[in-house]
CSV table of C-alpha atoms in Angstrom, one decimal:
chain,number,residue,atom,x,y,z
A,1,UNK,CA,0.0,0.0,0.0
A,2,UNK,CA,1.5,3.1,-1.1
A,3,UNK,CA,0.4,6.5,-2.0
A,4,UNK,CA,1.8,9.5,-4.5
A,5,UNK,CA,2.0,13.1,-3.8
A,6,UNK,CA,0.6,15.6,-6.4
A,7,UNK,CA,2.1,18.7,-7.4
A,8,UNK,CA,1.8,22.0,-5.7
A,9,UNK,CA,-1.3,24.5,-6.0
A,10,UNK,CA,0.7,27.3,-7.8
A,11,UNK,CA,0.7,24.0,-10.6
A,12,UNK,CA,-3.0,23.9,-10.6
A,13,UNK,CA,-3.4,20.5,-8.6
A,14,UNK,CA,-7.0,21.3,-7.9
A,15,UNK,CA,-7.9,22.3,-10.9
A,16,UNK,CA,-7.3,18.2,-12.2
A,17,UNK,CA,-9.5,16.7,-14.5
A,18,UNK,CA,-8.5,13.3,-14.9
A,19,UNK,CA,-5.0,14.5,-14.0
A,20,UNK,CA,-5.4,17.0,-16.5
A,21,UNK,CA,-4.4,20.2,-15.8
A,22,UNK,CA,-5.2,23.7,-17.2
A,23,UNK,CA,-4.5,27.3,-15.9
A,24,UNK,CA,-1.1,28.5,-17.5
A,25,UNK,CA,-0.1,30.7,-14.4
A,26,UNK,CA,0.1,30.1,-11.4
A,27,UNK,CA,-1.9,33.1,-10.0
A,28,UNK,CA,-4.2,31.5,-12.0
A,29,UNK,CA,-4.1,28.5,-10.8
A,30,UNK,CA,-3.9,29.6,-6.8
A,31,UNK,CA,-6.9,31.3,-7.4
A,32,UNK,CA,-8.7,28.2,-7.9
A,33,UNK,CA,-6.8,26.2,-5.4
A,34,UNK,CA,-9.6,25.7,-2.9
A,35,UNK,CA,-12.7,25.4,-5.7
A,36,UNK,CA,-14.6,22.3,-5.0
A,37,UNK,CA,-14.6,22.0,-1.6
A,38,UNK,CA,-16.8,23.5,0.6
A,39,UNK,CA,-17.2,27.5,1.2
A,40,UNK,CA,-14.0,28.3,3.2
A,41,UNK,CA,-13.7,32.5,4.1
A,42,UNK,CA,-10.5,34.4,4.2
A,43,UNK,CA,-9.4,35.3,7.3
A,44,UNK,CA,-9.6,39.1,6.4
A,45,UNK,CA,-13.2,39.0,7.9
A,46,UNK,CA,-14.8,40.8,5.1
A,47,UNK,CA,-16.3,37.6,4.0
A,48,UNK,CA,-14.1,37.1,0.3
A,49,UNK,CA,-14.2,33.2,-0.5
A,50,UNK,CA,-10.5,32.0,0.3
A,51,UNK,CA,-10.3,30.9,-3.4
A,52,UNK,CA,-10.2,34.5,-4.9
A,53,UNK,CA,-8.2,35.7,-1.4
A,54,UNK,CA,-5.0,33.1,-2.6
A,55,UNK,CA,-4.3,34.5,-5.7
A,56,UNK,CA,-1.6,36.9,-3.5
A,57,UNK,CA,-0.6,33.9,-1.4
A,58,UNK,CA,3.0,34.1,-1.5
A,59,UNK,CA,3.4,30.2,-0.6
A,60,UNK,CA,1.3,27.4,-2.7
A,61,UNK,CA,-0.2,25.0,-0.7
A,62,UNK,CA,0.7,21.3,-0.7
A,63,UNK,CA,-1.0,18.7,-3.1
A,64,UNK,CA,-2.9,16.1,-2.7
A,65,UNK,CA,-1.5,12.2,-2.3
A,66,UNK,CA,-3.1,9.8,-4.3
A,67,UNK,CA,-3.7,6.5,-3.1
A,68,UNK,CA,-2.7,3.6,-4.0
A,69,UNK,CA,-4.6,0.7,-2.4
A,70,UNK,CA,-5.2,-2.8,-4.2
A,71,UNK,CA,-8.8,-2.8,-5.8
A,72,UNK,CA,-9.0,1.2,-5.3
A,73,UNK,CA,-9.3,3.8,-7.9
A,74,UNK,CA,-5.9,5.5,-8.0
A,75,UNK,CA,-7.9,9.3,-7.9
A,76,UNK,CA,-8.6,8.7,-4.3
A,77,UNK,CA,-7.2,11.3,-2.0
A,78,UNK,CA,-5.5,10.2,1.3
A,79,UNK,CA,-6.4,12.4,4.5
A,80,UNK,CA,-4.7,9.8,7.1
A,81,UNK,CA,-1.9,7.4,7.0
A,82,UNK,CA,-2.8,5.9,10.2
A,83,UNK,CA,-5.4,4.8,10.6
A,84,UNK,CA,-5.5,5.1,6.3
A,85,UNK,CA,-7.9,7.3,5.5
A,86,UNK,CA,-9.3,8.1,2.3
A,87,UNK,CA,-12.0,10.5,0.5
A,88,UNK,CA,-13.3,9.9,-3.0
A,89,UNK,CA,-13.4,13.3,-4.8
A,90,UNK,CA,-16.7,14.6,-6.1
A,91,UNK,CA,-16.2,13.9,-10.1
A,92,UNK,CA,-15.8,9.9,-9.4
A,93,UNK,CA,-19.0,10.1,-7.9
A,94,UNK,CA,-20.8,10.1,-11.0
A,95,UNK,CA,-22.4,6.8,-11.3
A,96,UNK,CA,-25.7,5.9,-9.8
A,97,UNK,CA,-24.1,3.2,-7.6
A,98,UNK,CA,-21.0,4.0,-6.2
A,99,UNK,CA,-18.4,1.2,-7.7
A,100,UNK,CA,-16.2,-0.2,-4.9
A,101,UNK,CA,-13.5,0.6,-5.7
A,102,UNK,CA,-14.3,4.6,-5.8
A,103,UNK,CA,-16.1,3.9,-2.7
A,104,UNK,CA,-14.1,6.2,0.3
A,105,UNK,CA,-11.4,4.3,3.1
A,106,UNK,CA,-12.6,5.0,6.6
A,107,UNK,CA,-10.7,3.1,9.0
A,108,UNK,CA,-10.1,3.9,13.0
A,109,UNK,CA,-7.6,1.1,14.2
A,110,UNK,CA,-5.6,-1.3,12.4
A,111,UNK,CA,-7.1,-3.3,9.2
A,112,UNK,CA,-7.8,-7.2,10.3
A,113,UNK,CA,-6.3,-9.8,8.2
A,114,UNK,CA,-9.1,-10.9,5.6
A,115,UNK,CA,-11.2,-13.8,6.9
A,116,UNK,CA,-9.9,-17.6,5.5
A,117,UNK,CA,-13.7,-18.5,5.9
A,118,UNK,CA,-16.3,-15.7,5.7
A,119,UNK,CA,-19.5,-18.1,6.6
A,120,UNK,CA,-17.9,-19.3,9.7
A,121,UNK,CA,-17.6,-15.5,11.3
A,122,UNK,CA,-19.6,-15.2,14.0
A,123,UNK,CA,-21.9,-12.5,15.6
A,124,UNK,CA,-23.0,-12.1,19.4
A,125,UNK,CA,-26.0,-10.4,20.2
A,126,UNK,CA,-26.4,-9.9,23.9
A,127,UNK,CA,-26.7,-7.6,26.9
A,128,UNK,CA,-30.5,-6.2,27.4
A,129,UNK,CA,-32.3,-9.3,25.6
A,130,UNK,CA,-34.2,-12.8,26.6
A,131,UNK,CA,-32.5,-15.0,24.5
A,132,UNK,CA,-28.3,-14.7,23.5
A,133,UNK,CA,-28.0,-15.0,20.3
A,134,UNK,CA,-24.5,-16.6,18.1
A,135,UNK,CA,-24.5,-16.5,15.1
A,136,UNK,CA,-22.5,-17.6,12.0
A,137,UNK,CA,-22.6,-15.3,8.3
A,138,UNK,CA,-23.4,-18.9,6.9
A,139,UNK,CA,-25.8,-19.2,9.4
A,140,UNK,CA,-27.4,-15.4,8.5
A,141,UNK,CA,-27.5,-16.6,4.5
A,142,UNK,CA,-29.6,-19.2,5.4
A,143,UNK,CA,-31.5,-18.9,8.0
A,144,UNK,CA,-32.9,-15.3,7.2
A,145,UNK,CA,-34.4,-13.5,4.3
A,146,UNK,CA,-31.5,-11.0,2.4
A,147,UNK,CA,-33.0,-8.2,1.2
A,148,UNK,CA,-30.7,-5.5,-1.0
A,149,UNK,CA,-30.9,-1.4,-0.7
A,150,UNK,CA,-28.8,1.4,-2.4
A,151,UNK,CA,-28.1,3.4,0.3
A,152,UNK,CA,-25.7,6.3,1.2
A,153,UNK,CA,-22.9,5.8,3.5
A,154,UNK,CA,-21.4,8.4,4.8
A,155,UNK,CA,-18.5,9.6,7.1
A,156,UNK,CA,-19.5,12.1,10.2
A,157,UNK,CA,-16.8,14.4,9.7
A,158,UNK,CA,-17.6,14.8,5.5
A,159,UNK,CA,-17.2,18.5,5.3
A,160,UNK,CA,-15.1,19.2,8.4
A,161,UNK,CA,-12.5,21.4,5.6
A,162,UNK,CA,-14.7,23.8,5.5
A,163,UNK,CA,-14.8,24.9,9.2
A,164,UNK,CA,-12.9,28.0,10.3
A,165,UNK,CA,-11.4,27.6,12.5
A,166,UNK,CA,-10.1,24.7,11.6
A,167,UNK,CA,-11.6,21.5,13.5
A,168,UNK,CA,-9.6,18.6,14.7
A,169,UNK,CA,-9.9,15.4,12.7
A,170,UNK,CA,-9.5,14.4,9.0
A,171,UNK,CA,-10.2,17.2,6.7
A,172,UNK,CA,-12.5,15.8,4.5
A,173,UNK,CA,-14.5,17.8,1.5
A,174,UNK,CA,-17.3,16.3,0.5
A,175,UNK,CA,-15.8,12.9,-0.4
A,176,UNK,CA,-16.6,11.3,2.7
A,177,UNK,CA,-19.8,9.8,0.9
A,178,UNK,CA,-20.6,7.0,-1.5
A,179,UNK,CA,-23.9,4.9,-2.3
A,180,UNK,CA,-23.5,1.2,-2.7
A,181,UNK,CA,-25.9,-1.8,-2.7
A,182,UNK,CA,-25.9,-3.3,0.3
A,183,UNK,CA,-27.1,-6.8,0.7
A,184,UNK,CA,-27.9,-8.2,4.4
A,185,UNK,CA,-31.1,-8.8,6.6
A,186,UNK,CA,-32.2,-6.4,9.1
A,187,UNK,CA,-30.9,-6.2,12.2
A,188,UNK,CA,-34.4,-5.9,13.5
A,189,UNK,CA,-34.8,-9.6,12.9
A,190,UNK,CA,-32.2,-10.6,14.8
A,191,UNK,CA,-33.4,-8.3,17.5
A,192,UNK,CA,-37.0,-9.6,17.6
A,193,UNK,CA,-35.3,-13.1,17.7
A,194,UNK,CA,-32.8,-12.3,20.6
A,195,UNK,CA,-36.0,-10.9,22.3
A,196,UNK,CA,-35.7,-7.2,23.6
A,197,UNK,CA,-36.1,-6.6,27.4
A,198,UNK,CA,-38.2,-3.6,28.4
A,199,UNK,CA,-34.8,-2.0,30.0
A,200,UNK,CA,-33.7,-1.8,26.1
A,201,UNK,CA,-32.5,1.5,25.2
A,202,UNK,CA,-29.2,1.7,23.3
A,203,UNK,CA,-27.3,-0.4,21.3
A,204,UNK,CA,-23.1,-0.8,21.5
A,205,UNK,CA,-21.0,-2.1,18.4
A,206,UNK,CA,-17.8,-4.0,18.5
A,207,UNK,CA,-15.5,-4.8,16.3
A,208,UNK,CA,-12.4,-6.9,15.2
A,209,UNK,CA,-9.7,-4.2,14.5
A,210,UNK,CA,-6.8,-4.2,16.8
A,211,UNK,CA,-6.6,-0.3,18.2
A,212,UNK,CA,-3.5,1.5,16.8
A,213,UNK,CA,-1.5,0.7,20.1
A,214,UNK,CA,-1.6,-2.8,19.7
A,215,UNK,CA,-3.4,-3.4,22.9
A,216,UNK,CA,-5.1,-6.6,23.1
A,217,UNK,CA,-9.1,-6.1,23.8
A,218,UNK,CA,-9.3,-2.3,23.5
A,219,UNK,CA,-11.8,-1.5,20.8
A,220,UNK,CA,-10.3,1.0,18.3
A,221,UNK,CA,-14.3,2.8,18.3
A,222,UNK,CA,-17.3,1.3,19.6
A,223,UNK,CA,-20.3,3.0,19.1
A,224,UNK,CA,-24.1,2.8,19.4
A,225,UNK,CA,-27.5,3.7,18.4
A,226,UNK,CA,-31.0,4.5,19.9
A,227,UNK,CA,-32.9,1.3,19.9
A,228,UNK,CA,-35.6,2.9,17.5
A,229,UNK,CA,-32.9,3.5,15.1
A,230,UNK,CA,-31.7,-0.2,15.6
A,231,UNK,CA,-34.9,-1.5,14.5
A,232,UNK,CA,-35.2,0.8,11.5
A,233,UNK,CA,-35.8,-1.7,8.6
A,234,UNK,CA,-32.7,-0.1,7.0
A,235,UNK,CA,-30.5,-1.0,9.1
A,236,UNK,CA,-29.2,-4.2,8.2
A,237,UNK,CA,-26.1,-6.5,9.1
A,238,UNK,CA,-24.6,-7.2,5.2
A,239,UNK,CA,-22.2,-9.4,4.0
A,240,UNK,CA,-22.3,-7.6,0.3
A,241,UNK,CA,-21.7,-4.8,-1.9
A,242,UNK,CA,-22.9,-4.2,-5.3
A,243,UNK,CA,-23.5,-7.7,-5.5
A,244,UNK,CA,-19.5,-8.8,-4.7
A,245,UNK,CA,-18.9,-10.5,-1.3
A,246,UNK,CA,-18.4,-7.5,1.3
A,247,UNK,CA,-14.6,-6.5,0.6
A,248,UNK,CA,-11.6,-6.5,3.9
A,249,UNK,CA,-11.4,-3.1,3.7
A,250,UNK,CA,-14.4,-1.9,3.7
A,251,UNK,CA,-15.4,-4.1,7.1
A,252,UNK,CA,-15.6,-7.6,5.1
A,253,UNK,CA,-16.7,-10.6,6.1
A,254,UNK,CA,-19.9,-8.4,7.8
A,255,UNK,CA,-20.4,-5.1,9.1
A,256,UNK,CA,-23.4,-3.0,10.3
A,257,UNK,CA,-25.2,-0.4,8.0
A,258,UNK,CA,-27.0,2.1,9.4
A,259,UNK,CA,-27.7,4.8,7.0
A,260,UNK,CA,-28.3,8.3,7.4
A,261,UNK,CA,-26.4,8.1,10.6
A,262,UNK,CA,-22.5,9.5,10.9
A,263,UNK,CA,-20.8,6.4,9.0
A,264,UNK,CA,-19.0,5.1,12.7
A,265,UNK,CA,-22.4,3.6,13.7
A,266,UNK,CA,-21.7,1.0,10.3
A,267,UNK,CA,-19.2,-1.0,12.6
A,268,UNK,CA,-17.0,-2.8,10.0
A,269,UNK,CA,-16.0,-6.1,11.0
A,270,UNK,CA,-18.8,-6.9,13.0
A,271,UNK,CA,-18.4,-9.3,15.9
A,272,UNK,CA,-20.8,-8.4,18.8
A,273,UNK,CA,-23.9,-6.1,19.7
A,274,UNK,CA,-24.5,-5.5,22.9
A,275,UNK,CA,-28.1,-4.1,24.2
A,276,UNK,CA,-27.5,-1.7,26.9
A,277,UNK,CA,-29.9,-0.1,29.1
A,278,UNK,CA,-28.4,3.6,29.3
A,279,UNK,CA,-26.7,5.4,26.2
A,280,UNK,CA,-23.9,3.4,25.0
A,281,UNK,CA,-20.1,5.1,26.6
A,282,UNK,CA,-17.3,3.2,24.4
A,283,UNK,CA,-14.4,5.1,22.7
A,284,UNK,CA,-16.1,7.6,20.0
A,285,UNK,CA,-19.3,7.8,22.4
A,286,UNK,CA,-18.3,10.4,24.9
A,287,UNK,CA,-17.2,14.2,25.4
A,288,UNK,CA,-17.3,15.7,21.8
A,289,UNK,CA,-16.9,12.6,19.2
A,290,UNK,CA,-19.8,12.2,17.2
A,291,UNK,CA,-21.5,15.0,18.7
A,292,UNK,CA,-22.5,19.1,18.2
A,293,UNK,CA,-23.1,21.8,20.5
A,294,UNK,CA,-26.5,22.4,21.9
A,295,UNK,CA,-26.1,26.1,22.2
A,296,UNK,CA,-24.0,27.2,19.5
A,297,UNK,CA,-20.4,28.1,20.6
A,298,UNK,CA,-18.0,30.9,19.6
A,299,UNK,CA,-15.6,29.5,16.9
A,300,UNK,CA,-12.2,28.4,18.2
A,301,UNK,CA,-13.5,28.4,21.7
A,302,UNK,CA,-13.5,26.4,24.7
A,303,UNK,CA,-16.2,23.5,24.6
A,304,UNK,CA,-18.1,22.5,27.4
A,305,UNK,CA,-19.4,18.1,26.9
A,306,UNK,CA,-22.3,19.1,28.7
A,307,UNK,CA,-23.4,21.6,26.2
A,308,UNK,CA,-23.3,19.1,23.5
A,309,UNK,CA,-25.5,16.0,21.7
A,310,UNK,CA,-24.9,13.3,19.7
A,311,UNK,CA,-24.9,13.7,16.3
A,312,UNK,CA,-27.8,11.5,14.2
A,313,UNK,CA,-29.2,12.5,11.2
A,314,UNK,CA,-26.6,13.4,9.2
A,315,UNK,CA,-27.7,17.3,7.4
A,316,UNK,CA,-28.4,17.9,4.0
A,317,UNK,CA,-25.7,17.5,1.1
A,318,UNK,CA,-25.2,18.0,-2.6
A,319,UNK,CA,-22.3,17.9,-4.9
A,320,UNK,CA,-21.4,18.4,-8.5
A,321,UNK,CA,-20.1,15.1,-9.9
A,322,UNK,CA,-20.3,16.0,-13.9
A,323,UNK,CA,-18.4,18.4,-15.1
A,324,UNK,CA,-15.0,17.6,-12.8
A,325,UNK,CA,-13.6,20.7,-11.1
A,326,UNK,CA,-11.3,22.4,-13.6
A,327,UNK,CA,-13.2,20.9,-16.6
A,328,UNK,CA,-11.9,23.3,-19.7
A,329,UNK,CA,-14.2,23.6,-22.5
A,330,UNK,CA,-13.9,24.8,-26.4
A,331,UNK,CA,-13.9,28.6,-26.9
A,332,UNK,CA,-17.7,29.3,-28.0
A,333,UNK,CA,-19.6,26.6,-25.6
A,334,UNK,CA,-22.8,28.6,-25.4
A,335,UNK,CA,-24.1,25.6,-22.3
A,336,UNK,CA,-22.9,23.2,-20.2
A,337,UNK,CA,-24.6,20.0,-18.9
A,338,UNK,CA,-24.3,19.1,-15.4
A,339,UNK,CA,-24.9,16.5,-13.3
A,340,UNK,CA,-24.6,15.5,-9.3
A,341,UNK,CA,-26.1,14.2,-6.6
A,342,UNK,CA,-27.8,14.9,-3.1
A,343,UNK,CA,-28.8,13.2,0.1
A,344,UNK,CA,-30.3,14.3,3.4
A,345,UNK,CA,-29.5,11.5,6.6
A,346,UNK,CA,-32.5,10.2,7.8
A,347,UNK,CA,-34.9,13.0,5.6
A,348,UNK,CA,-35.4,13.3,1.6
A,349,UNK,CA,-34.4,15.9,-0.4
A,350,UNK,CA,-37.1,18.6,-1.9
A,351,UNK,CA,-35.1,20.7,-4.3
A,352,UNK,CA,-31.7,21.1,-5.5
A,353,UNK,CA,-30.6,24.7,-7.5
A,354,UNK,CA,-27.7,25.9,-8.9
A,355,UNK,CA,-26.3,29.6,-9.4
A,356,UNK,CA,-23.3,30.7,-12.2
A,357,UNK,CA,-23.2,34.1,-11.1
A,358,UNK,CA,-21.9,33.6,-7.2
A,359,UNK,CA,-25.2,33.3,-6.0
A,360,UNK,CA,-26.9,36.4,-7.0
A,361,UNK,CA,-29.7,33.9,-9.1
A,362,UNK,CA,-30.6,30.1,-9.0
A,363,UNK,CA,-31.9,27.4,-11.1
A,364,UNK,CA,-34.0,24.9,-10.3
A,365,UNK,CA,-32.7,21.5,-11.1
A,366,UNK,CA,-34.1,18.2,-12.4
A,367,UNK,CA,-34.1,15.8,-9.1
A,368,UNK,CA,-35.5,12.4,-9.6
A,369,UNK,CA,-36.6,10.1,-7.0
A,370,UNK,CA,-34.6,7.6,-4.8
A,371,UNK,CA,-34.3,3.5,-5.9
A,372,UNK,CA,-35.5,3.3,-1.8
A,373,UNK,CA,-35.3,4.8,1.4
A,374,UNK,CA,-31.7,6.3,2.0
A,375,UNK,CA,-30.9,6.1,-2.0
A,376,UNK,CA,-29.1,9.3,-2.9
A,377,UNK,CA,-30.9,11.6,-5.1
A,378,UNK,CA,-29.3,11.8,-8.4
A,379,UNK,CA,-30.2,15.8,-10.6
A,380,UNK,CA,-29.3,17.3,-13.8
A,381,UNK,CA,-29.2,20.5,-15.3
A,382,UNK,CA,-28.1,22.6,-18.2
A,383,UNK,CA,-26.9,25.9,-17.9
A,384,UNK,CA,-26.3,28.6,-20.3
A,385,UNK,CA,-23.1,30.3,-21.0
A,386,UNK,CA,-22.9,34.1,-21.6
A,387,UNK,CA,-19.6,34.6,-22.6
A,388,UNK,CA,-16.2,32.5,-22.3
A,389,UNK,CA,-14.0,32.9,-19.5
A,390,UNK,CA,-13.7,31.8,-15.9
A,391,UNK,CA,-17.2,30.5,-14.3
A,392,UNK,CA,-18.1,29.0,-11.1
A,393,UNK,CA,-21.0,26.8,-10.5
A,394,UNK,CA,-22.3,26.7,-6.9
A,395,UNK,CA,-24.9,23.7,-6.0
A,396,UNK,CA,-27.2,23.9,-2.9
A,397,UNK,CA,-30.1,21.6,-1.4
A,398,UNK,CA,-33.0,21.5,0.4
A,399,UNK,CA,-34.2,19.1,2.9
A,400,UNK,CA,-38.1,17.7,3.1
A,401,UNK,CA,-38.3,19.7,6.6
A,402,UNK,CA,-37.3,23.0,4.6
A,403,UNK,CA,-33.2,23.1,5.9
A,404,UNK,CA,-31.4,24.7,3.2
A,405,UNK,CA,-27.1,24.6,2.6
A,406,UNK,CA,-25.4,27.0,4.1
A,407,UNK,CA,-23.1,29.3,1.8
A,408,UNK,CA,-20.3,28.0,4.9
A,409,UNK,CA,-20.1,25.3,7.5
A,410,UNK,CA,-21.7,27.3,10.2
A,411,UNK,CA,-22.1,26.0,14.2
A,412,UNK,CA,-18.3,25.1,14.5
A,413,UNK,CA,-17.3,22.6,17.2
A,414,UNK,CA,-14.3,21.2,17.9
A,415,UNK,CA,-14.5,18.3,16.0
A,416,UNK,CA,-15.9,19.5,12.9
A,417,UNK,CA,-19.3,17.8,12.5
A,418,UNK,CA,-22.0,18.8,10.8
A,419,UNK,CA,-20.2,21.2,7.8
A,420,UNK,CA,-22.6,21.3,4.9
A,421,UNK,CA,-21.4,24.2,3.1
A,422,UNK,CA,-22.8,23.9,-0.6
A,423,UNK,CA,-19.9,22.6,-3.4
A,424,UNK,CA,-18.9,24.3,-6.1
A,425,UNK,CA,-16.7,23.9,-9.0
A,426,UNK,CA,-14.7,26.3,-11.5
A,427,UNK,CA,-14.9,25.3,-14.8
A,428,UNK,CA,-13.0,27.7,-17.6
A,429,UNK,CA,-14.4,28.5,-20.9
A,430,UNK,CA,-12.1,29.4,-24.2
């Protein structure tokens, strides 16, 4: 497993489509260094997006590194060595189902050697229920019905770059995301079979990863969920994706989905669930991991725990996944057709628009309907062109409750959870 560093911003690394670069100058290309991502400010407090604020930057900032993982699409950007860490970047999220092997690296502890017999891993289910339950993934194929769902899979930190200050953790764009079909059987049934006590309130994950100090026993993250959310028919123990036996690194032999949650409630490499009767308290449960302030906090400030809440529902998202960021088109290209996709945690989404004048108008897109419950929500538009040049296109949604994007991650904690800001790309005409 290796991974490559790209070149500098002054050479236009973020403007890369395909690896193909375009922006002679490197003022040029510093002014677009940060397009894509999320809606970062300057830090001259007059509000100027930090991608117009760079072009006087005297020092370029560092490229990305590529990863290079076996099965993995070599576009992948690393954010974390260890654990490895790894976001897909918006324009290979262009297909309806994310492929595996554009699907984002999330790890917390050290990767597991791959099983030598997947249908002989076993599951526990115990703690707060009548009957224990063990249980093989043979045992799981046959004895219960699988059922498959396209649903979105995402990390709880995706967006955390575009908080300012910054927030601790990975720095993820919007790449934190993918949508694969997942094919399992609900963890409700094993529930209803393990027989829930009335003291049932919370569930608690474990896994097989070894921690990153090689301590024997100590869970590397071991989070939970509200027993409503446990029997969600969505939320399903799988043992596949897009059809493919469930790979190593993506928590293969079996792992937990439970979508529109922060992505560490999926436990990869599934061994035991545990039914407490008080909110779960293993590592990633407690003080301000997986959670956002109550009453929102000065930026850069100290936090208080008891002024903060789990995070759930994960907010709404959209991104431009057709054209790439720093697509360059013929001189005379009167339109451009786009294309992306958005998603809302546990809620749909009701509209998507677009602007190509910084905001000042918007355009209703074409949003079609989700495969199922948790699908992502894939939109088109076309857009007209009134002159060559330098355009960027900003994309926003809108949740079924009304929640709109935010122009910038707003209600900054010190983790960086929650950042939504709307994507855009610069594309360059001529």
């Amino acid at each position: 497993m290796t991974w490559e560093a790209g070149g500098s911003a002054a050479e236009g690394s973020h403007f890369d489509t395909n690896r193909r670069r375009f922006l002679g100058g490197s003022a040029l290309a510093a002014l677009g260094a940060t397009i894509g991502g999320a809606l970062p400010l300057s830090r001259d407090g007059f509000g100027i997006p930090q991608a117009h604020a760079q072009a006087a930057s005297p020092a370029p900032a560092k490229g990305p590194q590529y990863l290079k993982f076996p099965g993995k699409n070599e576009g992948l950007v690393v954010l974390g060595e260890k654990p490895l860490v790894a976001e897909t970047p918006e324009s290979l999220l262009d297909d309806d189902t994310t492929p595996i092997e554009k699907f984002y690296i999330r790890n917390n502890g050290q990767i597991p050697e791959e099983a030598k017999d997947p249908d002989a891993w076993k599951i526990t289910i115990d703690g707060e229920v009548n009957n224990k339950i063990e249980i093989t993934v043979g045992e799981l194929k046959s004895k219960y019905k699988a059922v498959t769902r396209r649903m979105v899979l995402e990390c709880g930190g995706n967006g955390r770059a575009g908080f300012s200050p910054p927030a601790r953790g990975n720095q993820w764009t919007n790449g934190g995301a993918g949508c694969a079909e997942w094919t399992g059987v609900p963890l409700a049934d094993l529930l209803k079979k393990a027989g829930l006590k009335p003291s049932a309130k919370y569930t608690a994950h474990y896994a097989a990863d070894l921690h990153l100090s090689g301590e024997a026993g100590k869970p590397s993250i071991s989070r939970g969920v509200r027993i409503a959310k446990a029997m969600d028919p969505n939320t399903m123990i799988v043992w596949a994706m897009n059809g493919k036996p469930l790979p190593n690194i993506h928590g293969g032999p079996v792992r937990l989905i439970v979508p529109g949650w922060a992505g560490s409630a999926s436990q990869k490499w599934l061994t035991r669930i545990t039914i407490r009767d008080r909110e779960h308290d293993g590592p990633g449960m407690t003080e301000f991991s997986y959670r956002t302030a109550i009453k929102p906090m000065v930026p850069g400030a100290k936090a208080d725990p008891a002024n903060f809440r789990i995070l759930e529902s994960m907010p709404v998202r959209s991104i431009i996944t057709s054209p790439a960021n720093g697509a360059k088109f013929a001189a005379g290209t009167k339109e451009l057709k786009l294309r992306g996709a958005s998603w809302a945690g546990d809620l749909t989404v009701k509209q998507v628009d677009i602007s190509l004048d910084f905001g000042a108008s918007w355009q209703r897109v074409t949003l079609e309907k989700p495969k199922n419950k948790y699908d992502w929500q894939r939109w088109t538009a076309t857009v007209k062109l009134p002159t060559d040049g330098y355009f960027e296109i900003w994309a926003r949604a809108t949740d079924s409750k009304g929640a709109m994007q935010p122009h910038q991650a707003g209600f900054w904690n010190p983790q960086g959870y929650g950042g939504n800001a709307m994507h855009r790309i610069a594309v360059l005409v001529g």
